[in-house]
mmCIF file of C-alpha atoms and ligand atoms in Angstrom:
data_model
loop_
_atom_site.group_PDB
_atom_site.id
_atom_site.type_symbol
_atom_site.label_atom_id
_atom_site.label_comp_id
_atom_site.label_asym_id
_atom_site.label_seq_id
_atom_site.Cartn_x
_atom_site.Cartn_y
_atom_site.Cartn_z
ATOM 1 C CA UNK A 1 0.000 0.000 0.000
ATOM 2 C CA UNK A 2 1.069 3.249 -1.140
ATOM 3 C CA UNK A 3 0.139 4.998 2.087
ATOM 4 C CA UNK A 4 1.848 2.892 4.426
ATOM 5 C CA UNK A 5 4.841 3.953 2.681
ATOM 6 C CA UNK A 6 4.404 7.637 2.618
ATOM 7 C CA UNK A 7 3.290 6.890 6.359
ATOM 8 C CA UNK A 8 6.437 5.508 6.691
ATOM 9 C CA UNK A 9 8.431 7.972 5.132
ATOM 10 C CA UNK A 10 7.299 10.678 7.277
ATOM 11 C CA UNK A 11 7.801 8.868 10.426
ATOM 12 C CA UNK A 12 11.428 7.548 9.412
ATOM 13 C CA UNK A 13 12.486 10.369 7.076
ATOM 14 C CA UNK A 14 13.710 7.663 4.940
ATOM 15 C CA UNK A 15 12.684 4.495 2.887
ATOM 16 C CA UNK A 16 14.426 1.591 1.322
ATOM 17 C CA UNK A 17 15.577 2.303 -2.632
ATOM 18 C CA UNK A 18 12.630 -0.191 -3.456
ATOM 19 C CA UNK A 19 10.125 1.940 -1.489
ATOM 20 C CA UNK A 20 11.333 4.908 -3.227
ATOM 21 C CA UNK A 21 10.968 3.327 -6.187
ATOM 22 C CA UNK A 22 7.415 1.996 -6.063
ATOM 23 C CA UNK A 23 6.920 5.606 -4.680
ATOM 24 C CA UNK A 24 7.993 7.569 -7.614
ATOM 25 C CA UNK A 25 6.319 5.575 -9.797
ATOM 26 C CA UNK A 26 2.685 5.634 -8.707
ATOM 27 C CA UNK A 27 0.787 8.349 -8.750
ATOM 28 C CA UNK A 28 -2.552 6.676 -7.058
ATOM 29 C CA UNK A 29 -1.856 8.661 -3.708
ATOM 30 C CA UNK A 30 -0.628 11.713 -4.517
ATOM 31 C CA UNK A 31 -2.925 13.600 -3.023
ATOM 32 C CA UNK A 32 -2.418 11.997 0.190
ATOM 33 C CA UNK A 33 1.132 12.765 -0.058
ATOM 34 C CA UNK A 34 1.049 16.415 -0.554
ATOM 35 C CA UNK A 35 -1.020 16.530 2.607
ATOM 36 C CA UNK A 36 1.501 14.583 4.550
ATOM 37 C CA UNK A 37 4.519 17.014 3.089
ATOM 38 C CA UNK A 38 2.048 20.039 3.966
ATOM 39 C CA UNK A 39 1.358 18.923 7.464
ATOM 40 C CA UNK A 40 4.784 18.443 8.579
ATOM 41 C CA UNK A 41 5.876 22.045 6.726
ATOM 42 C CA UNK A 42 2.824 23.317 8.808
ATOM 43 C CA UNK A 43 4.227 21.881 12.062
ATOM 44 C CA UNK A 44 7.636 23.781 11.731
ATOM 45 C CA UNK A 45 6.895 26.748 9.566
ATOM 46 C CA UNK A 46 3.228 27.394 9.903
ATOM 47 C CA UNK A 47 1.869 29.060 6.984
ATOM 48 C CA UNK A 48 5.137 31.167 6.594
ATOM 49 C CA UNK A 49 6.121 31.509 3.155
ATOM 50 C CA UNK A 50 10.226 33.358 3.000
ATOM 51 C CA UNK A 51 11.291 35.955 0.017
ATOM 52 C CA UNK A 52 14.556 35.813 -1.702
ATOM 53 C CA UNK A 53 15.528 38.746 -4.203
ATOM 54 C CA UNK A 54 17.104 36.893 -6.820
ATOM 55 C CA UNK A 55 19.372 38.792 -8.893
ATOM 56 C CA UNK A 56 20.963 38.037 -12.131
ATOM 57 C CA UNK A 57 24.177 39.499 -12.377
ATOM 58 C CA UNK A 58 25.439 37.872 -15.718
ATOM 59 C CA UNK A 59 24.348 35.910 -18.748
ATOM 60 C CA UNK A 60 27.787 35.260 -19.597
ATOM 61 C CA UNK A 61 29.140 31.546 -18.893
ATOM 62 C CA UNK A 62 32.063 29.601 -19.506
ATOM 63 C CA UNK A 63 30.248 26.634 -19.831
ATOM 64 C CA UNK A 64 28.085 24.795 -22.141
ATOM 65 C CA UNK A 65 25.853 22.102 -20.240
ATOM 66 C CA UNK A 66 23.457 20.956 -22.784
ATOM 67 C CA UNK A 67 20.207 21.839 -21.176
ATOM 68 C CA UNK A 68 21.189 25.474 -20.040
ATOM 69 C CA UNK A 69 20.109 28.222 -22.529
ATOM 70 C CA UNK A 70 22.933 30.839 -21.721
ATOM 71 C CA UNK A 71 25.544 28.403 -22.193
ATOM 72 C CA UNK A 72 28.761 29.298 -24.034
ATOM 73 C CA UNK A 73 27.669 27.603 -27.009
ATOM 74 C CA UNK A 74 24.668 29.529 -27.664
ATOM 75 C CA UNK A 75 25.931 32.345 -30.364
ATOM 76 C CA UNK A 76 22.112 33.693 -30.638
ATOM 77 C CA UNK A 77 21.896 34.296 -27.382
ATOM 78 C CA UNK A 78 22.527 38.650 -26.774
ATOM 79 C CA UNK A 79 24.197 38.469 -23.488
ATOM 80 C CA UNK A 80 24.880 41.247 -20.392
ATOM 81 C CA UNK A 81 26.312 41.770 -16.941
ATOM 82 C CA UNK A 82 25.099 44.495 -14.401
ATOM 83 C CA UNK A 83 27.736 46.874 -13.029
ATOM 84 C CA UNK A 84 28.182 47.291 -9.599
ATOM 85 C CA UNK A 85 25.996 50.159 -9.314
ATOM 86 C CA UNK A 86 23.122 48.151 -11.212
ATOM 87 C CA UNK A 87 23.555 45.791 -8.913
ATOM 88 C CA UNK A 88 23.566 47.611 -5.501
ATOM 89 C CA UNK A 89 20.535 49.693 -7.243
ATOM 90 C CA UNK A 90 18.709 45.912 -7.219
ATOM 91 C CA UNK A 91 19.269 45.768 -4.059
ATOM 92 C CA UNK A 92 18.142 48.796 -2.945
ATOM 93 C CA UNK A 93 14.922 48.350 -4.627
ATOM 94 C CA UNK A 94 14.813 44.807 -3.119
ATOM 95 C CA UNK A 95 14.715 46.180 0.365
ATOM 96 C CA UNK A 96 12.634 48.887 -0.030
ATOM 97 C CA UNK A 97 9.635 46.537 -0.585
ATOM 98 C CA UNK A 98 10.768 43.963 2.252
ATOM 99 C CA UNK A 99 13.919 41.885 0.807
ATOM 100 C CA UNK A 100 16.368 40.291 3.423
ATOM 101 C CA UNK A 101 18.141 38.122 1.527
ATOM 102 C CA UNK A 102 19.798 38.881 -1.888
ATOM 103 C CA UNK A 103 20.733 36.112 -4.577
ATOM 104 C CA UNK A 104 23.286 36.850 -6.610
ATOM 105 C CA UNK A 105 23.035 34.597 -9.594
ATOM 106 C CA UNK A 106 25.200 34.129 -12.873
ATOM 107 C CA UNK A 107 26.913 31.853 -15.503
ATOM 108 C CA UNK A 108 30.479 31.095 -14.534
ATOM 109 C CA UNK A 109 31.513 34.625 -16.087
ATOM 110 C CA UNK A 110 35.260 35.303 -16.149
ATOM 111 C CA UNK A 111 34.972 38.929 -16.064
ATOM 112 C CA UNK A 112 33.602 38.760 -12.436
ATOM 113 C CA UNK A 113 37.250 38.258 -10.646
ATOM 114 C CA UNK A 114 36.781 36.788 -7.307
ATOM 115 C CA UNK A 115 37.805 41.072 -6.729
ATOM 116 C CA UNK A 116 34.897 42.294 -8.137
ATOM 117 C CA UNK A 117 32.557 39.766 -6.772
ATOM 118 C CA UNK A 118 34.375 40.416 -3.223
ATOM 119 C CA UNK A 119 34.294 44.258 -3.735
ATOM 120 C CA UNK A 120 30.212 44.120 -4.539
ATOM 121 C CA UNK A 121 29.788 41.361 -1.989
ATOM 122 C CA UNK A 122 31.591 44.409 0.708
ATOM 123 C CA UNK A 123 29.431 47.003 -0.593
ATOM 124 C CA UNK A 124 26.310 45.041 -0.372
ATOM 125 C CA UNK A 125 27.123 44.225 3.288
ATOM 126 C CA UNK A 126 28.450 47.888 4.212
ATOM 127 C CA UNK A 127 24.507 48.659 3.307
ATOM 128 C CA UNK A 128 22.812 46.382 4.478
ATOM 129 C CA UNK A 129 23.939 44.719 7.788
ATOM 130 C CA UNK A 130 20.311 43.253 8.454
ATOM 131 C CA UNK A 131 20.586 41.530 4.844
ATOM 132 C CA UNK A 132 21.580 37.740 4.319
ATOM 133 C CA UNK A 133 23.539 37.849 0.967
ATOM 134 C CA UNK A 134 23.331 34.580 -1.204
ATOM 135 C CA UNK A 135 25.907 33.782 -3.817
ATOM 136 C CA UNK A 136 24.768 31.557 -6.745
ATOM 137 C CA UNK A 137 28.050 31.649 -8.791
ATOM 138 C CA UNK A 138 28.651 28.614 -10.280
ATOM 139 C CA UNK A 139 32.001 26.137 -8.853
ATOM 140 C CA UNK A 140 34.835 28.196 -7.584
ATOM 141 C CA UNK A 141 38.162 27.388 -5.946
ATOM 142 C CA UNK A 142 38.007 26.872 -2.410
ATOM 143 C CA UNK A 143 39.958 29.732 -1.767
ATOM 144 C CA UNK A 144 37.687 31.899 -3.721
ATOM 145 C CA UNK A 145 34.802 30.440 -2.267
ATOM 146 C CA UNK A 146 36.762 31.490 1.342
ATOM 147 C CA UNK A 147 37.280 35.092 -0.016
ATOM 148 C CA UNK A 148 33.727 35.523 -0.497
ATOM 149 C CA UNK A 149 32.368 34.805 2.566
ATOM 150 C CA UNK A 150 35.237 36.549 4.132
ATOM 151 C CA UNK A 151 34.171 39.524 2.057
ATOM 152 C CA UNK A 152 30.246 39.009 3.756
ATOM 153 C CA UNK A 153 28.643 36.324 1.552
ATOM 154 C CA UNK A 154 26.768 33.889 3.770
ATOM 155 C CA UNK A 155 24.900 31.842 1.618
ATOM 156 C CA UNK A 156 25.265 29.770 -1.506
ATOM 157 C CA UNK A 157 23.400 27.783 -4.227
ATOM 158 C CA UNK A 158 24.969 25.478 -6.212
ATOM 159 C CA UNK A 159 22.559 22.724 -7.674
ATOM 160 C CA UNK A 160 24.764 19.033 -8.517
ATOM 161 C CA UNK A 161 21.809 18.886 -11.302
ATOM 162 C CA UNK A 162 22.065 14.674 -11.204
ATOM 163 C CA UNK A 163 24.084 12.745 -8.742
ATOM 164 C CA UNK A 164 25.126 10.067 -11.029
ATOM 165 C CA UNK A 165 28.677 9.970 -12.881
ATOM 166 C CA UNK A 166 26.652 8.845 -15.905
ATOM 167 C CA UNK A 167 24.220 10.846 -16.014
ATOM 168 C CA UNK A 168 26.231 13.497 -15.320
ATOM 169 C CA UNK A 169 27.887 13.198 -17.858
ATOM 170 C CA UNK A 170 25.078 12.905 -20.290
ATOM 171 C CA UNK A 171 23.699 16.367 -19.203
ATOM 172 C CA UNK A 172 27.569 17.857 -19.499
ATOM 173 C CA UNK A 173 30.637 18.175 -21.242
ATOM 174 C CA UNK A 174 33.837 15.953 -20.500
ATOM 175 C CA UNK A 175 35.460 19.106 -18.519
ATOM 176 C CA UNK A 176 32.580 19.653 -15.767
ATOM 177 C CA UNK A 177 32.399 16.386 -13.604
ATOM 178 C CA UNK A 178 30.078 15.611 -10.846
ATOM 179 C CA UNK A 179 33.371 14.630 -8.345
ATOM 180 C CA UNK A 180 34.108 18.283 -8.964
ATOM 181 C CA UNK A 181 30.474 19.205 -7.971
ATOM 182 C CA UNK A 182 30.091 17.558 -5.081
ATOM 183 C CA UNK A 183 33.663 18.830 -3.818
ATOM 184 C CA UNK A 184 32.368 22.548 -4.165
ATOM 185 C CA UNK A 185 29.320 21.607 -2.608
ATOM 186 C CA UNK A 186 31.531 20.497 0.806
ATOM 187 C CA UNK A 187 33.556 23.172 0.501
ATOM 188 C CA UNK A 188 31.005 25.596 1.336
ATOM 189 C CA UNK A 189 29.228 23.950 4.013
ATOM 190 C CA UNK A 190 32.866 23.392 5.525
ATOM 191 C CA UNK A 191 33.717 27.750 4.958
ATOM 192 C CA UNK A 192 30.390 27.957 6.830
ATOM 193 C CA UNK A 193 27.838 28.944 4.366
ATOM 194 C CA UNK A 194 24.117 27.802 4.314
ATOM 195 C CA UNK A 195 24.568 25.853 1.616
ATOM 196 C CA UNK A 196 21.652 25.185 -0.855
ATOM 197 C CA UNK A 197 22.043 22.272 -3.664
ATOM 198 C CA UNK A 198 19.030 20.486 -5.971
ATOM 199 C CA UNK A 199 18.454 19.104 -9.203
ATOM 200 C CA UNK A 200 16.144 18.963 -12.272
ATOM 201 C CA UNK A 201 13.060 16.863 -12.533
ATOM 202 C CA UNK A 202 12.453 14.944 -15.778
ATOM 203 C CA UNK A 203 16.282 16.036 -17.399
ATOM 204 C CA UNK A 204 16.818 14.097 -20.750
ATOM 205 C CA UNK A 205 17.963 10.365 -19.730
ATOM 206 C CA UNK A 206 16.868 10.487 -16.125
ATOM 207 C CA UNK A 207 15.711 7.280 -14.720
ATOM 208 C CA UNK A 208 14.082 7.117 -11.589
ATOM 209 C CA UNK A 209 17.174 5.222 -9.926
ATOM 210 C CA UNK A 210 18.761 8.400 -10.756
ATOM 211 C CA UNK A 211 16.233 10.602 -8.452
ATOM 212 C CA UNK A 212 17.037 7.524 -5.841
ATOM 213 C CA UNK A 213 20.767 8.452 -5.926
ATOM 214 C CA UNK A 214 19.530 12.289 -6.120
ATOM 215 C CA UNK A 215 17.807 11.718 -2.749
ATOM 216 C CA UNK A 216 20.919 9.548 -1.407
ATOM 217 C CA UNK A 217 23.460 12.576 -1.737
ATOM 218 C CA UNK A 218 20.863 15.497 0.106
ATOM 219 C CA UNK A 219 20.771 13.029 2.441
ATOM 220 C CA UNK A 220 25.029 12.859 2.696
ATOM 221 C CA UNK A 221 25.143 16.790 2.170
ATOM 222 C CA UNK A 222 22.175 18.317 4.541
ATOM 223 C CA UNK A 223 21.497 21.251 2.822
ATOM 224 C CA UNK A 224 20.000 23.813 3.966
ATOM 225 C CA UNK A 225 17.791 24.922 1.005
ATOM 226 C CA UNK A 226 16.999 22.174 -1.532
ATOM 227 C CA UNK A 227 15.644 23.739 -5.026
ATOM 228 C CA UNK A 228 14.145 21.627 -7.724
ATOM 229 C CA UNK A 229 12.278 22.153 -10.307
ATOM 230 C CA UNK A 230 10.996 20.328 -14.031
ATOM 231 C CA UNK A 231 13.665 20.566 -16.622
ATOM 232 C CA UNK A 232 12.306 22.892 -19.423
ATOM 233 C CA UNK A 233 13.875 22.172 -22.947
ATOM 234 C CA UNK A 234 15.604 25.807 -23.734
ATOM 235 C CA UNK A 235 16.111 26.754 -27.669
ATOM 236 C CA UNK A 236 19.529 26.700 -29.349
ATOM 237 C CA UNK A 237 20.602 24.000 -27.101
ATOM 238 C CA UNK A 238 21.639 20.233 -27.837
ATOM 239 C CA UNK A 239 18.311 19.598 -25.604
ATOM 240 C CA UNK A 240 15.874 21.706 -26.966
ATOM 241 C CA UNK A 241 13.538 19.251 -28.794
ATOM 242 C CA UNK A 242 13.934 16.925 -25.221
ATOM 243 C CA UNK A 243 10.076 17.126 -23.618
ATOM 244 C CA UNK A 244 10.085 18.895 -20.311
ATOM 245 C CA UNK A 245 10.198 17.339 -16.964
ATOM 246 C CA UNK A 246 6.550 17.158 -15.614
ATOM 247 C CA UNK A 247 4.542 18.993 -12.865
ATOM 248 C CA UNK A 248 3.417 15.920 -11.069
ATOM 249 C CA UNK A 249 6.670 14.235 -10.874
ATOM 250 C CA UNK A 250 8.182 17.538 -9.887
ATOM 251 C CA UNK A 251 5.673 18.195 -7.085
ATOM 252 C CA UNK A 252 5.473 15.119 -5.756
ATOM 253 C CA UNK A 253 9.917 15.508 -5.248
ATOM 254 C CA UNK A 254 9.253 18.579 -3.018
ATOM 255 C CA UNK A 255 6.713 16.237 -0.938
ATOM 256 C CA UNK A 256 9.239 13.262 -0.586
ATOM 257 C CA UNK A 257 11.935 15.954 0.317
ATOM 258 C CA UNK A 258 9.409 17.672 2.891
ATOM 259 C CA UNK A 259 9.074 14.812 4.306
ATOM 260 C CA UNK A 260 12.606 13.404 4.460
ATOM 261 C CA UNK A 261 14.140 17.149 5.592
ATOM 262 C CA UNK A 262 11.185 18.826 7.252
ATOM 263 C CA UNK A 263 13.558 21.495 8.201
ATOM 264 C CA UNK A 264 14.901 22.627 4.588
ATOM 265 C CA UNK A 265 14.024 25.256 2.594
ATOM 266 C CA UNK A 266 12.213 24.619 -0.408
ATOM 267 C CA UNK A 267 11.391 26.989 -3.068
ATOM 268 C CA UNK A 268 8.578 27.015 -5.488
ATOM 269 C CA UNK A 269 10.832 27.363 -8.238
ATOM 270 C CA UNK A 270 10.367 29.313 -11.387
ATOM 271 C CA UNK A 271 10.923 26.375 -13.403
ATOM 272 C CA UNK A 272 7.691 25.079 -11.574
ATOM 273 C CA UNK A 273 5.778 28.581 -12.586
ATOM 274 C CA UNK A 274 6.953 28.273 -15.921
ATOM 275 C CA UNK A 275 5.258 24.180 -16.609
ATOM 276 C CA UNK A 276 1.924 25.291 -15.107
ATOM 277 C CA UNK A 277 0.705 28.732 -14.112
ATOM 278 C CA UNK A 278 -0.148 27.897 -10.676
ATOM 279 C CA UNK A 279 2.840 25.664 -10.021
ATOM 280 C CA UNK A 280 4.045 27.313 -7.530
ATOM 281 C CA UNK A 281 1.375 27.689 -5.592
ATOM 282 C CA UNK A 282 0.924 23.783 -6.212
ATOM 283 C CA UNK A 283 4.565 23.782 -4.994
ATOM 284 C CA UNK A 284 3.729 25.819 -1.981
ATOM 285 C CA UNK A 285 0.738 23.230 -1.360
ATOM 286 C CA UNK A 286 3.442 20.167 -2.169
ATOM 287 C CA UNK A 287 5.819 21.325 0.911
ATOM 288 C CA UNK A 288 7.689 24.266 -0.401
ATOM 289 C CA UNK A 289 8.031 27.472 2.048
ATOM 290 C CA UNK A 290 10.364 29.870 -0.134
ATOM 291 C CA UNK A 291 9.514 31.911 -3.309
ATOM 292 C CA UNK A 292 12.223 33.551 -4.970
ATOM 293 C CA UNK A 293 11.175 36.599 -7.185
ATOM 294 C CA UNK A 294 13.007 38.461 -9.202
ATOM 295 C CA UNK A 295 14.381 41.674 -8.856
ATOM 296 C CA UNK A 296 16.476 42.155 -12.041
ATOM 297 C CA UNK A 297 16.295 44.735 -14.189
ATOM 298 C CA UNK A 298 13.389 44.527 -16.435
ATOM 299 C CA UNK A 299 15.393 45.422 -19.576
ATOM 300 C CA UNK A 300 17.623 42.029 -18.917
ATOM 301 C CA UNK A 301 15.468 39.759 -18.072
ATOM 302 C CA UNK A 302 14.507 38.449 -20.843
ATOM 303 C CA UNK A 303 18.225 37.569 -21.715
ATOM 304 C CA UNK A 304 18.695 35.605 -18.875
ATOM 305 C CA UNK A 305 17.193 32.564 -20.661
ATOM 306 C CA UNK A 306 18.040 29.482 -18.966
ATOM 307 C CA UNK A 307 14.869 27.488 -20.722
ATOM 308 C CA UNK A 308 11.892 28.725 -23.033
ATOM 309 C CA UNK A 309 8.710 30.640 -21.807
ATOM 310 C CA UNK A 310 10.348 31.685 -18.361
ATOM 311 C CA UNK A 311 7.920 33.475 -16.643
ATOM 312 C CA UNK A 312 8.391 37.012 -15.044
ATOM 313 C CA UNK A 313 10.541 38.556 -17.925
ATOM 314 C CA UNK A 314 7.793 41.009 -19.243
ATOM 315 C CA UNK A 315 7.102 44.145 -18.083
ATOM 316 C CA UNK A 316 4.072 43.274 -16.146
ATOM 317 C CA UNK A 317 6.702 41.576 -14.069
ATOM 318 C CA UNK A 318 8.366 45.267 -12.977
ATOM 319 C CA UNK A 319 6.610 44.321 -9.435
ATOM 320 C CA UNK A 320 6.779 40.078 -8.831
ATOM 321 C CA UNK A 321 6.564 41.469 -5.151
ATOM 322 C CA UNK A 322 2.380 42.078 -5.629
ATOM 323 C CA UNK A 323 1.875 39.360 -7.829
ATOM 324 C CA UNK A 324 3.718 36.508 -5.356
ATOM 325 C CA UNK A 325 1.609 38.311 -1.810
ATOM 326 C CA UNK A 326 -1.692 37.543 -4.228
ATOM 327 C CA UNK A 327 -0.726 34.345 -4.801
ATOM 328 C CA UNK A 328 0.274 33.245 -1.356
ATOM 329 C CA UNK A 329 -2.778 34.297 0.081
ATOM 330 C CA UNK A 330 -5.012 33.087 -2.212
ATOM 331 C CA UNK A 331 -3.325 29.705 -1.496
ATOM 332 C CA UNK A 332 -3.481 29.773 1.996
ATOM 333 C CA UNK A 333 0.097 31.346 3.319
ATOM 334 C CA UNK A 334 1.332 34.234 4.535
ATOM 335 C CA UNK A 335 4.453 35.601 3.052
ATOM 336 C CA UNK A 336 7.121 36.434 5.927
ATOM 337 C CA UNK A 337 9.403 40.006 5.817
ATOM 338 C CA UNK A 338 10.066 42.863 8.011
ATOM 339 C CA UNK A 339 7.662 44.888 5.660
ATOM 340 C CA UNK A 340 4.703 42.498 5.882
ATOM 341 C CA UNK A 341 5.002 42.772 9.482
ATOM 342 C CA UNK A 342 4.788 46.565 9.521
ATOM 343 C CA UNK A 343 2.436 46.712 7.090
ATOM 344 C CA UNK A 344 0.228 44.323 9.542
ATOM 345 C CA UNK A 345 1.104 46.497 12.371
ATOM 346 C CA UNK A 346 -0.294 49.448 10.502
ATOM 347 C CA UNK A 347 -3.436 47.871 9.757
ATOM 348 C CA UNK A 348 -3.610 46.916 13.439
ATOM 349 C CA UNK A 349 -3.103 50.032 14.648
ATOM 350 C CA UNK A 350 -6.138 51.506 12.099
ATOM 351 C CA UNK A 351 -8.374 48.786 12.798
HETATM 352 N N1 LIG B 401 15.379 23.673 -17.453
HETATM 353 C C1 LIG B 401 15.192 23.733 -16.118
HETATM 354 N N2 LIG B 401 16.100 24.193 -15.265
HETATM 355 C C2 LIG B 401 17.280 24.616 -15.786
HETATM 356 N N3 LIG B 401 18.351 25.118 -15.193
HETATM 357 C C3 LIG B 401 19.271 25.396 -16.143
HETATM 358 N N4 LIG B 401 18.787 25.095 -17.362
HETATM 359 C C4 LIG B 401 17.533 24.604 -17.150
HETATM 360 C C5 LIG B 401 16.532 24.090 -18.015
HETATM 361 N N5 LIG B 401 16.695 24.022 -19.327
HETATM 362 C C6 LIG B 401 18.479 25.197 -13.743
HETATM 363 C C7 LIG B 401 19.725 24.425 -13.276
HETATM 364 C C8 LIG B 401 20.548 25.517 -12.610
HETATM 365 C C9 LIG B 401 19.513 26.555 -12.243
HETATM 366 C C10 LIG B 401 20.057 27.926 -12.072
HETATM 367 O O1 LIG B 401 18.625 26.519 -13.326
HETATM 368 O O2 LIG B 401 19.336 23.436 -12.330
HETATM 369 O O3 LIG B 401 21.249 25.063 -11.485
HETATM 370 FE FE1 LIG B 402 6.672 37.590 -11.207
HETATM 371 FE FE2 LIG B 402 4.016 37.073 -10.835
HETATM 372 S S1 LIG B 402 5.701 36.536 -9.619
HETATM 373 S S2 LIG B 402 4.989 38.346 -12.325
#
């Protein structure tokens, strides 16, 4: 019975590969599921639903992983980088309508020297002491990965995308290897950041033995924040006639990881907003408890095209801020930040 193995999982925070398995591959009690994950997010986070700014410092990469629209080997692709002052102007925005945290994402672009990142990283921190900043960089050297925090950085995301060497391999090219991955992932958790790692749901060759071993290495590396979300096929890339990863498969993950890591953080992921138009709040219902809007420039985002039909890259998106408070309540949560709680206050004190 399906049920006694979801029961299971949530009172062991683990199951056998064959459980997991059998798991995965029926979808009969979904349903039953989700309200397992949602119950146990409920007991440790309430309703509370956490903001993170993302911004996208660079559509420039290095690298050309198959699936990844602003990979090096996509010549149609326009690309751009926000100075410093772009950057810190994000930010500012960002925390004027309630941001605490600020990601800092980007291709592995060679024109931000560990300097520059360190020297926005310092200014970032000089302003806002209250602020967690989050790093999504790509692999670094240790040492640079050091520097960073050193320079105020106290978060990270770095996503080993598949756990399997040949899998891995299937989704890259012969210089990026998954040893290499899971090395920078350690290396941060040992510096001391909160570390944040994932994978794609429904990547071209996955099996579900591969989500198994997916599950296996959260399960050696704790993260702190565990982000998944459907792989989306993204033009001009060796993938982009692959179908997507799908919205069930993907929702039911963020249950099975609720309930294995009831502490984590979990986003709704874009990726998930992108298959359906209310996956995220399905994702929110599934287990997840973090939303990460965007606060790049309008102008740009459009060019940072990791997969087709991303949402929140018109300029109805100016304000993702509105739109995401609408959608959390309407699903049932409350979205957490200093500026919802002053906001309450204010109503309080009217009412
Ligand atoms: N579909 C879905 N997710 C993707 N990412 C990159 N390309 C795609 C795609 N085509 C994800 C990767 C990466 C994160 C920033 O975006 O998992 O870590
Ligand atoms: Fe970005 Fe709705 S969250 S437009």
């Amino acid at each position: 019975m399906i049920k006694n193995i979801i029961d299971e999982l949530k009172s062991n925070k683990n199951l056998s590969d064959e459980k997991f398995k059998i798991l995965l591959n029926d979808d009969t009690s979904d349903e039953y599921l989700f309200k397992q994950a949602d119950s146990v997010r409920r007991q440790i986070y309430a309703a509370d639903v956490y903001l993170r700014g993302l911004i996208e410092i660079t559509n420039y990469c290095k690298n050309g992983c198959y699936y990844c629209g602003i990979g090096c080997e996509n010549r149609e692709l326009k690309r751009y980088r926000l100075s410093k002052e772009e950057i810190l102007s994000c930010c500012k925005t960002g925390y004027e309508l309630g941001y605490r945290t600020f990601v800092l994402q980007g291709g592995e672009d060679i024109f931000f020297t560990d300097k520059k990142i360190c020297d926005i990283v310092s200014a970032i921190r000089k302003n806002y002491k209250d602020c967690a900043i989050t790093l999504s960089l790509g692999e670094k050297s240790k040492e640079s990965y050091t520097a960073f925090f050193k320079a105020g950085a106290n978060r990270y995301l770095l996503r080993h995308e598949t756990a399997k060497e040949n899998h891995y391999g299937k989704l890259h090219p012969e210089y990026l290897s998954v040893k290499k991955r899971k090395q920078c992932l350690f290396d941060l958790k040992e510096i001391g950041y909160q570390t944040g790692s994932g994978f794609m749901v429904g990547s071209p060759y996955q099996t579900t033995e591969n989500l198994i071993e997916d599950l296996r290495f959260l399960q050696e590396l704790k993260p702190d924040m565990i982000g998944i979300g459907p792989f989306i096929a993204a033009k001009n890339t060796k993938f982009q006639n692959f179908p997507n990863g799908s919205l069930k498969l993907t929702l039911k993950l963020i249950s099975i990881l609720r309930l294995m890591f009831p502490y984590a953080l979990i986003p709704a992921t874009t990726a998930l907003g992108t298959i359906a138009p209310n996956g995220r709040e399905l994702g929110l219902k599934a287990g997840a408890n973090v939303l990460m809007p965007n606060l790049s420039p309008v102008k740009y985002r459009n060019l940072y095209a990791l997969y087709n039909n991303k949402i929140c890259t018109g300029e109805e998106a100016a304000e993702c801020r509105g739109c995401l408070e609408r959608r959390v309540k309407n699903t049932g949560y409350r979205i957490v930040t200093d500026v919802g709680n002053v906001r309450k206050a204010v109503e309080e004190l009217k009412s």
